[in-house]
XYZ file of C-alpha atoms in Angstrom:
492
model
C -1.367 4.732 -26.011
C -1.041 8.383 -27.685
C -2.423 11.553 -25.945
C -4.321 13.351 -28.324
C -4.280 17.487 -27.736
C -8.006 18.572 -26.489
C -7.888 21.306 -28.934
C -8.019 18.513 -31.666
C -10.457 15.969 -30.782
C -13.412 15.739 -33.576
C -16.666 13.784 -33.241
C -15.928 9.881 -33.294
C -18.969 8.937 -32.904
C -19.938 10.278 -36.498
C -21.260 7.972 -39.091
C -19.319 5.653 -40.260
C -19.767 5.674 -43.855
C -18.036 9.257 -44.188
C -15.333 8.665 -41.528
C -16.548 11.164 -39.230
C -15.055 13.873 -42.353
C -18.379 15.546 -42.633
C -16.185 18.730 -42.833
C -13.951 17.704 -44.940
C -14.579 19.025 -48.295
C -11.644 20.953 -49.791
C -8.024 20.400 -49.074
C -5.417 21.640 -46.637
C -3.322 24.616 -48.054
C -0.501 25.278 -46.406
C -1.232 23.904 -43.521
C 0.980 24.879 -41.025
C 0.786 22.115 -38.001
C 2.482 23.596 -34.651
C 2.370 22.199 -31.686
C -0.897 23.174 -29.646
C -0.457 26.078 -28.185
C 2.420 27.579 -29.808
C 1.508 31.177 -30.622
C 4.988 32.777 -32.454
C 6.438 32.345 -35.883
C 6.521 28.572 -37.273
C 9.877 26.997 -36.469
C 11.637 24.560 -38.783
C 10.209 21.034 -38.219
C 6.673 22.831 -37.775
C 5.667 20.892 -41.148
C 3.894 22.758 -43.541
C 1.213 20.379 -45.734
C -0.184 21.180 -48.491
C -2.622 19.662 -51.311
C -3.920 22.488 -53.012
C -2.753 21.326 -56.355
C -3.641 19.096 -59.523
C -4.583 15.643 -58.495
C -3.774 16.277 -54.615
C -5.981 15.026 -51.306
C -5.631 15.664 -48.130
C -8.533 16.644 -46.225
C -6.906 17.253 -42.439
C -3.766 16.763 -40.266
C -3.673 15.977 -36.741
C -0.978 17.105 -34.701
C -0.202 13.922 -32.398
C 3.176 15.101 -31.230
C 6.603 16.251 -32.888
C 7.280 12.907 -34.283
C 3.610 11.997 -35.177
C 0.630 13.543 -37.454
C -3.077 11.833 -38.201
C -4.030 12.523 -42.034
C -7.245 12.527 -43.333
C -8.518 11.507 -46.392
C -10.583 13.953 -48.138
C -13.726 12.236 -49.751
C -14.324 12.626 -53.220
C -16.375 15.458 -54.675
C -20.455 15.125 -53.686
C -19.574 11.600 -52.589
C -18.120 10.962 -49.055
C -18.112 7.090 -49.493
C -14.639 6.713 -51.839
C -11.450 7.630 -49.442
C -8.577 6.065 -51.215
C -6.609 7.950 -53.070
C -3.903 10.867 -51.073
C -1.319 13.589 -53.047
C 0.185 15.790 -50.680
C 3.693 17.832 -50.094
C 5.237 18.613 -46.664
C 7.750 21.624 -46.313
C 9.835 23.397 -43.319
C 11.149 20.085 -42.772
C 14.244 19.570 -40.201
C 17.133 17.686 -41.484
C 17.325 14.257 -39.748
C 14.153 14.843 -38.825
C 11.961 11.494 -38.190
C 8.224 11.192 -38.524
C 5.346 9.063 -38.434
C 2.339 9.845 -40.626
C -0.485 7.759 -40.258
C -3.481 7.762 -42.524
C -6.627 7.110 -40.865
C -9.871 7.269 -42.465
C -9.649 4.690 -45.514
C -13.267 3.656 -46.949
C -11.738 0.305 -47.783
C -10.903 -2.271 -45.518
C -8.972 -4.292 -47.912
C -5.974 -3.296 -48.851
C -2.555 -3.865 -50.664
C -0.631 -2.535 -47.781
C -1.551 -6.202 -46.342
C 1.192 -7.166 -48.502
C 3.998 -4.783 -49.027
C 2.948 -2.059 -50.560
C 3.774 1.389 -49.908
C 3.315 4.973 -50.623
C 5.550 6.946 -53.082
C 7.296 9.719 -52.501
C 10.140 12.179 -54.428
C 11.406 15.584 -53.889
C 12.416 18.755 -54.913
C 15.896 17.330 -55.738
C 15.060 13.918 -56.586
C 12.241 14.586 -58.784
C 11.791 10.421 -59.665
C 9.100 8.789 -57.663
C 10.014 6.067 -55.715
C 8.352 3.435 -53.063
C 9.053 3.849 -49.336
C 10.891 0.474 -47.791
C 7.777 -1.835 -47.165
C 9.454 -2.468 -43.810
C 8.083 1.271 -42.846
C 4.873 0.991 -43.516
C 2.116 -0.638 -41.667
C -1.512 -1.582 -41.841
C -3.835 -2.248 -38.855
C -6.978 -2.058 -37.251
C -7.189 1.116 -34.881
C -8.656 1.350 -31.734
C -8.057 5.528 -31.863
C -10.286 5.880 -34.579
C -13.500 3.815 -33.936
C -11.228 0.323 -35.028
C -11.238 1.709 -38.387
C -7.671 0.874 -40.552
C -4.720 2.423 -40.477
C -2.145 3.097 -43.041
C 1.173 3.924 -40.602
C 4.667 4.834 -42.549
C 8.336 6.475 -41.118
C 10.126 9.003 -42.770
C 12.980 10.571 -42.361
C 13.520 14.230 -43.660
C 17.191 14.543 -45.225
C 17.450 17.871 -46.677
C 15.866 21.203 -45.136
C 15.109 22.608 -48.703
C 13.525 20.509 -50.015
C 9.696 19.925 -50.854
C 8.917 16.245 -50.563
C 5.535 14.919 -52.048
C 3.762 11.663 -50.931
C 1.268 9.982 -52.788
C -1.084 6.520 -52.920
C 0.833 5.943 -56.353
C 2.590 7.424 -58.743
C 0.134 10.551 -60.179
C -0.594 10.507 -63.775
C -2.153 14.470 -63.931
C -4.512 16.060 -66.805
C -1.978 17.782 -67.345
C 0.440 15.588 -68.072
C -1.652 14.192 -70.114
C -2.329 17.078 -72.283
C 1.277 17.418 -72.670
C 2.154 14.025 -73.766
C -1.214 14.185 -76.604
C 0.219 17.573 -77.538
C 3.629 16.005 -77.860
C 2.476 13.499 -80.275
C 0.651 15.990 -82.469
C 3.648 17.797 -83.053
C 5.394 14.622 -84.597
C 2.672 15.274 -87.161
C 2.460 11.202 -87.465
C 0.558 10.607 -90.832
C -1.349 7.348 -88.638
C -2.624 9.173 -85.496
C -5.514 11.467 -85.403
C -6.289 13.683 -82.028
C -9.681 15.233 -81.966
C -12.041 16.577 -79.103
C -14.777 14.072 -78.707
C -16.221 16.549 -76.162
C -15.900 18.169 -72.571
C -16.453 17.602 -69.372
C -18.705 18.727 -66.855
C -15.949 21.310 -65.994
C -14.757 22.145 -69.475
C -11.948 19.742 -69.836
C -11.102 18.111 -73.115
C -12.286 14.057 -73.542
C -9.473 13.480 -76.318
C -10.217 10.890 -78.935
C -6.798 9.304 -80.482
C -7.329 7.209 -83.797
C -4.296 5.264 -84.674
C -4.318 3.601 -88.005
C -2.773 3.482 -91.675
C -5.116 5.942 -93.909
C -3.812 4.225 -96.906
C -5.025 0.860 -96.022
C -7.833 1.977 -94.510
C -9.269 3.139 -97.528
C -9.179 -0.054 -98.815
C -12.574 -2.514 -99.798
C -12.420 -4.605 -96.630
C -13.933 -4.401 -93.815
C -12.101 -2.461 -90.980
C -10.903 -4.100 -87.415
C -11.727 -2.075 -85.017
C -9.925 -2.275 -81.355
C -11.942 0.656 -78.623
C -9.899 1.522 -75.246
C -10.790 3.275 -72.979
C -8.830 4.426 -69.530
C -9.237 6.456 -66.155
C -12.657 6.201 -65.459
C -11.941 5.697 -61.788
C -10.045 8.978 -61.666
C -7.653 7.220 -58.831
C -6.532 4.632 -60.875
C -3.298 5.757 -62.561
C -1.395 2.909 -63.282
C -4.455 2.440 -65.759
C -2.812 5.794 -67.290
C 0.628 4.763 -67.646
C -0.536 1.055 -69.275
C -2.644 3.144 -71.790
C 0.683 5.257 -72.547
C 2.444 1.959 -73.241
C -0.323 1.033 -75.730
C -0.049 4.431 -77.500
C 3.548 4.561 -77.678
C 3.996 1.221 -78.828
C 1.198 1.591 -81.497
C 2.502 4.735 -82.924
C 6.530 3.395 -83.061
C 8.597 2.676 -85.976
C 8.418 -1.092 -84.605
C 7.861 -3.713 -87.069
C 4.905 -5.431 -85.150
C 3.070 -1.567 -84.977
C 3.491 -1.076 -88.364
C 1.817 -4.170 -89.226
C -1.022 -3.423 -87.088
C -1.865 -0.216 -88.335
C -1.787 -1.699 -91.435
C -4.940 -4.172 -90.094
C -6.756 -2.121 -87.669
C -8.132 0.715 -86.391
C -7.388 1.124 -82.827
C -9.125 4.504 -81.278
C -8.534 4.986 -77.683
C -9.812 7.555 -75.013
C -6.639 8.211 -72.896
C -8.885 9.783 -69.956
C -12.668 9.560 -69.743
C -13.209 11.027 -65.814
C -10.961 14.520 -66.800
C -12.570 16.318 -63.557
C -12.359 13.231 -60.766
C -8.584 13.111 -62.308
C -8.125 16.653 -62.021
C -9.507 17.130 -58.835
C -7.928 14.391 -56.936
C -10.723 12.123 -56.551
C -10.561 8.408 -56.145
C -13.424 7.232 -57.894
C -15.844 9.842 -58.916
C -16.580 12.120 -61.385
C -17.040 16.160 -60.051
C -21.025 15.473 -58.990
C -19.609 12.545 -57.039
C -20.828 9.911 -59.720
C -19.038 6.240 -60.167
C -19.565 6.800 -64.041
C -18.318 3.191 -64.176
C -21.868 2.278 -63.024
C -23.948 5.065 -65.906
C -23.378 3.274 -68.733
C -26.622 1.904 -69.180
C -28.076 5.585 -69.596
C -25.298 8.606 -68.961
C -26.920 12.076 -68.549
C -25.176 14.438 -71.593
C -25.198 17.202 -68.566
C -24.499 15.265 -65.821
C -22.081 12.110 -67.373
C -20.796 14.116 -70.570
C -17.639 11.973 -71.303
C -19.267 9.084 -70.738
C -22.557 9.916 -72.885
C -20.064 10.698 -76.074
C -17.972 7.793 -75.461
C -20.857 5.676 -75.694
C -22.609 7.592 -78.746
C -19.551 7.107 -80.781
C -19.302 3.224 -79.882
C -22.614 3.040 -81.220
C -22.315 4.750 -84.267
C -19.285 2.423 -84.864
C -21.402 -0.439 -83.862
C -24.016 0.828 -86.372
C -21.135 1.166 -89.313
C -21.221 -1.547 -91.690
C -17.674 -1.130 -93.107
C -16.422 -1.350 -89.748
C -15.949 -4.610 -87.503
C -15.805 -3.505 -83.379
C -14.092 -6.316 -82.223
C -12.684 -5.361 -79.382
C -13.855 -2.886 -76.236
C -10.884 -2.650 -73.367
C -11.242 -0.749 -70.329
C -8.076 -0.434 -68.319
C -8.435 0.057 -64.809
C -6.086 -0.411 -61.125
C -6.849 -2.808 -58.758
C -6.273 -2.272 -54.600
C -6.220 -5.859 -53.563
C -4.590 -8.164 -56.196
C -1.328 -8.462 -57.778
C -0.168 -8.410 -61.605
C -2.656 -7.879 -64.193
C -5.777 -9.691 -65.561
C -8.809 -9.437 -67.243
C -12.892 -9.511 -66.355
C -14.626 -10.733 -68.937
C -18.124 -11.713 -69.430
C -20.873 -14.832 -69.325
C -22.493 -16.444 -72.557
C -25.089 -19.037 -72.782
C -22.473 -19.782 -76.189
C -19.850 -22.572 -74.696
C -18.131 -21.632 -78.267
C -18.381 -17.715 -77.290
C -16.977 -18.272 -73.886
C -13.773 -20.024 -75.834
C -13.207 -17.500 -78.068
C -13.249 -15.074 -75.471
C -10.721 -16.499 -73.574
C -8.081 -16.518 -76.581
C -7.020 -12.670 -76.148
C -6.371 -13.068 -72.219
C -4.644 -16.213 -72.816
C -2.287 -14.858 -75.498
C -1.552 -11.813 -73.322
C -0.371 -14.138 -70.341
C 2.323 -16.116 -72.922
C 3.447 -12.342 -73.873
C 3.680 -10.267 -70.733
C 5.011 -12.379 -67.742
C 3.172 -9.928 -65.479
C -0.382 -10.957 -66.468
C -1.742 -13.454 -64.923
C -4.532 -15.647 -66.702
C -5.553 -18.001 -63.314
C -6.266 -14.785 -61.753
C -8.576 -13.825 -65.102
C -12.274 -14.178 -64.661
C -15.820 -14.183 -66.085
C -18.377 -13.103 -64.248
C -22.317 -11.343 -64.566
C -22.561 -9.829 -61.267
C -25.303 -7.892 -60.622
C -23.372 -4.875 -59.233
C -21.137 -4.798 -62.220
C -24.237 -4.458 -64.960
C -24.085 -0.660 -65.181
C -19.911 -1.116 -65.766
C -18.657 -0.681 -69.699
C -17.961 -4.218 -69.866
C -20.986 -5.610 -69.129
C -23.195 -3.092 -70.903
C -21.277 -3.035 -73.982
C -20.751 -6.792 -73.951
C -24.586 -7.264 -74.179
C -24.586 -4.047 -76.904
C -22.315 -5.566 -79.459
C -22.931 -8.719 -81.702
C -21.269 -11.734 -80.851
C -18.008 -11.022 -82.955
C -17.111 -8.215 -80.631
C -15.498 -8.916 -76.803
C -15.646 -6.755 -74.068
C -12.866 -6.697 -71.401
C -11.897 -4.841 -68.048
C -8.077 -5.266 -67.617
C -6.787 -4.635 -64.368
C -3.595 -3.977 -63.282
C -2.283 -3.995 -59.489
C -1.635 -1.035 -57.716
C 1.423 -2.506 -56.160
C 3.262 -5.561 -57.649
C 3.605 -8.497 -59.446
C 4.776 -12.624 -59.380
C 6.085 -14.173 -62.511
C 6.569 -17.597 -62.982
C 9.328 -19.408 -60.316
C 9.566 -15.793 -58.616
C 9.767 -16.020 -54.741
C 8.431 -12.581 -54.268
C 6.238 -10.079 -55.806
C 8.019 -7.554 -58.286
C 7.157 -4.197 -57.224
C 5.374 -1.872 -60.395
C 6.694 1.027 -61.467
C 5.880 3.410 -64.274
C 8.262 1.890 -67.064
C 7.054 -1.620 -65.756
C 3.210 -0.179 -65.993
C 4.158 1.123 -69.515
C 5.780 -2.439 -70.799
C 2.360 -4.178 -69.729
C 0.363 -1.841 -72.637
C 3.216 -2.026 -74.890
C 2.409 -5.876 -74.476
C -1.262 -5.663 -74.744
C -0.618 -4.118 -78.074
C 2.094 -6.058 -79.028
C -0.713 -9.395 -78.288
C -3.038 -8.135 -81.611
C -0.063 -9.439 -84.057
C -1.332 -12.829 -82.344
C -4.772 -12.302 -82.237
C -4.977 -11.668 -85.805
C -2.768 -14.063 -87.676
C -0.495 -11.312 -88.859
C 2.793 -12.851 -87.860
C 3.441 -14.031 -90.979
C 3.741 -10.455 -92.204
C 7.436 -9.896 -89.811
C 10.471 -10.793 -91.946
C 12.491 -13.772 -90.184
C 15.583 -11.830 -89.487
C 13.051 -9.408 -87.006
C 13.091 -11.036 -83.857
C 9.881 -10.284 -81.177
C 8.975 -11.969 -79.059
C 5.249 -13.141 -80.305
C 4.558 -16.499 -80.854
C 1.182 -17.659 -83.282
C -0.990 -20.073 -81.826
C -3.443 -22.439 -84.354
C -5.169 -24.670 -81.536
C -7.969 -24.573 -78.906
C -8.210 -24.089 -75.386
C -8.598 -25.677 -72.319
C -12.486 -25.127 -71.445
C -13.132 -22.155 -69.630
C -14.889 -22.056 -66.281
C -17.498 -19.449 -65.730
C -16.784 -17.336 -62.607
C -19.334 -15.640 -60.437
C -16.451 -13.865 -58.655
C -13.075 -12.783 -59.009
C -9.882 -14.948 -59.709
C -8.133 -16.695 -57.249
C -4.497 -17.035 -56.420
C -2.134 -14.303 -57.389
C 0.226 -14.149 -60.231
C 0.816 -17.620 -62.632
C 2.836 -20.849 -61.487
C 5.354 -22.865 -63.748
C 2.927 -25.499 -64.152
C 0.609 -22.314 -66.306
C 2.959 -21.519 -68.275
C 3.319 -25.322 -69.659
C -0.053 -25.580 -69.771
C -0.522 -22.325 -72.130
C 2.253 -23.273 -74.193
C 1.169 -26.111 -74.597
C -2.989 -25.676 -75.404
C -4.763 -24.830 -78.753
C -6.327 -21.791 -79.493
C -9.210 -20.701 -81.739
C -9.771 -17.032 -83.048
């Protein structure tokens, strides 16, 4: 079907668990791709790719023809199993002119673009990142490349200046996060703390934020305490931009934030995979380790961020004046819509209801969550994950959660199709997992009536909770849910 130039044939008989990318292990820079053969100076439309930058992956292009390029996937650091995650920018681009990238070593075979989704892209002069038209982009199994899937999208180039950038999904860089934590400290906000709680394996900062009202604090009682965590999987960064929502929300002039700093602590870790983040990587840390599996035992050289995460949620643990209550990791998810929660297994039927009250107020607040597709589950690959570990760690007052959010979209209640994610929409989710504490805890009492928000209390119990052994079924929630949640009793 395609002629592929001799000069460019690799290997296909290589194994399969690296993709035949044995030599991929750094990414193209400047990558000039002329047509085989061509000896003289690159001519516009000879595309120029490049990935040499923060959070950018691509491994390898393969000139196919004028119209059509193979890119590869470059694995993540010391680990060739995880290719996922691409970041790339293509220059010297000829106005009008139409191409067909197709991306052709993925490590999974499951995959959202089964159902719509598609990459990002913005450029030079449209600096906003946007999703391609799902009706460009297609997924398929490949006979050209040992049946493995594809990932096919069009483009058409519009403007000869400028530098367009494609990506998996919208990037959320070190960087930028460093800039946004650095922004806050400047507001010099008398509730929110920023302090180093140590450094990576390449010298990057793990940032601790403590949010929280001093003066009440200080008080006799005993202190809530809510722990979340984000970006372990380093290619997950919609789990960034739900995290930002929590922060922003929690440190805003908004009535429901100031009433929960007045009650809890909440201490989050923005970023806790700095390097894999950094250096483009989908799920690994810089020695190619899933530190999502280490939690059990993390190495201080080898798993620092994790090892000082987990040191400080003992010590809390350990801290009579302070109740840990709550443990949150927020990660993406690559084959499910809208968000929802993993939870875990207890012998306790009363501990598996109370568990289930934070997920279920979190579906009647955010119509993007979706509680049918929340779970609770003890599998046996999951028992090095911060979930489980911590969820056996902590007393039986304390609840331990993975909350996922989808890579692509979401279905609300009566929608006829999914509602594509985007960074505000990402953002709104954490506002609302914030926002779902003022529940949690009782406090609504505490807003004035002329306030409105959009909160409601709940007194009653619920609907007995099924143990899963996988994950949740079904995408998104139907109108029959939502009567059913407004309608059951919860008990804290």
């Amino acid at each position: 079907m395609r002629r592929k130039m001799e000069e460019n044939t690799r290997d296909v008989e290589a194994d399969s668990e690296t993709g035949g990318e044995d030599a991929l292990v750094g990414n193209v820079n400047k990558l000039t791709v002329s047509p085989p053969g061509y000896s003289g100076v690159p001519r516009k439309g000879h595309l120029v790719f490049d990935a040499c930058f923060e959070s950018g992956n691509l491994g390898r292009v393969d000139y196919i023809s004028d119209f059509e390029f193979d890119l590869f996937i470059r694995p993540d650091t010391c680990n060739p199993r995880f290719r996922v995650w691409f970041n790339f920018t293509v220059e010297n681009i000829r106005e009008t002119q139409r191409v067909i990238f197709n991306v052709v070593n993925f490590s999974k075979t499951k995959s959202l673009y089964r159902d719509g989704m598609s990459p990002v892209v913005k450029s030079t002069s449209r600096p906003k990142w946007q999703r391609l038209p799902a009706k460009n982009v297609y997924y398929y199994r490949c006979p050209d490349h040992r049946r493995n899937y594809v990932m096919s999208f069009a483009f058409c180039f519009d403007r000869e200046d400028d530098v367009y950038q494609f990506a998996y999904c919208y990037p959320y860089t070190y960087t930028r996060l460093q800039h946004y934590l650095a922004s806050l400290e400047r507001r010099n906000l008398p509730y929110l703390q920023r302090e180093q709680l140590g450094l990576s394996v390449q010298q990057r900062r793990l940032d601790l934020l403590t949010v929280t009202n001093l003066d009440h604090v200080n008080s006799e009682r005993e202190k809530k305490l809510v722990f979340l965590t984000a970006r372990v999987h380093p290619g997950e960064s919609p789990a960034s931009f739900v995290c930002q929502g929590v922060i922003d929300f929690l440190v805003s002039q908004h009535p429901v934030a100031q009433i929960l700093r007045d009650h809890v602590i909440f201490k989050i870790v923005p970023m806790l995979n700095p390097d894999g983040v950094y250096l483009g990587n989908y799920r690994c840390s810089l020695m190619g380790f899933d530190l999502n599996r280490h939690w059990q035992d993390p190495s201080p050289w080898a798993h620092p961020t994790l090892h000082a995460v987990k040191q400080l949620i003992v010590q809390m643990n350990q801290d009579p004046s302070v109740s840990l209550e709550f443990y949150i990791d927020v990660h993406a998810h690559s084959t499910m819509l809208n968000g929802f929660m993993y939870g875990n297994v207890f012998e306790d039927e009363e501990r598996v209801q109370r568990q289930a009250v934070f997920p279920r107020l979190l579906c009647q607040n955010a119509p993007d969550f979706s509680f049918s597709n929340t779970s609770f589950n003890r599998d046996v690959v999951k028992a090095g994950t911060g979930r489980r570990f911590l969820g056996g760690l902590l007393d039986d007052t304390s609840y331990c959660y993975t909350l996922e959010v989808s890579f692509y979209s979401y279905m609300t209640a009566g929608s006829a199709a999914p509602v594509p994610y985007s960074e505000e929409s990402y953002m709104k989710l954490g506002s609302n997992v914030a926002r779902t504490f003022l529940d949690y805890y009782k406090l609504n009492n505490l807003i004035k009536d002329n306030i409105p928000h959009q909160l409601r209390s709940t007194d009653v119990m619920p609907k007995p909770i099924k143990n899963n052994t996988g994950k949740g079924a079904g995408v998104g929630r139907n109108t029959a849910d939502r009567e059913k949640e407004k309608n059951q009793n919860v008990r804290h």
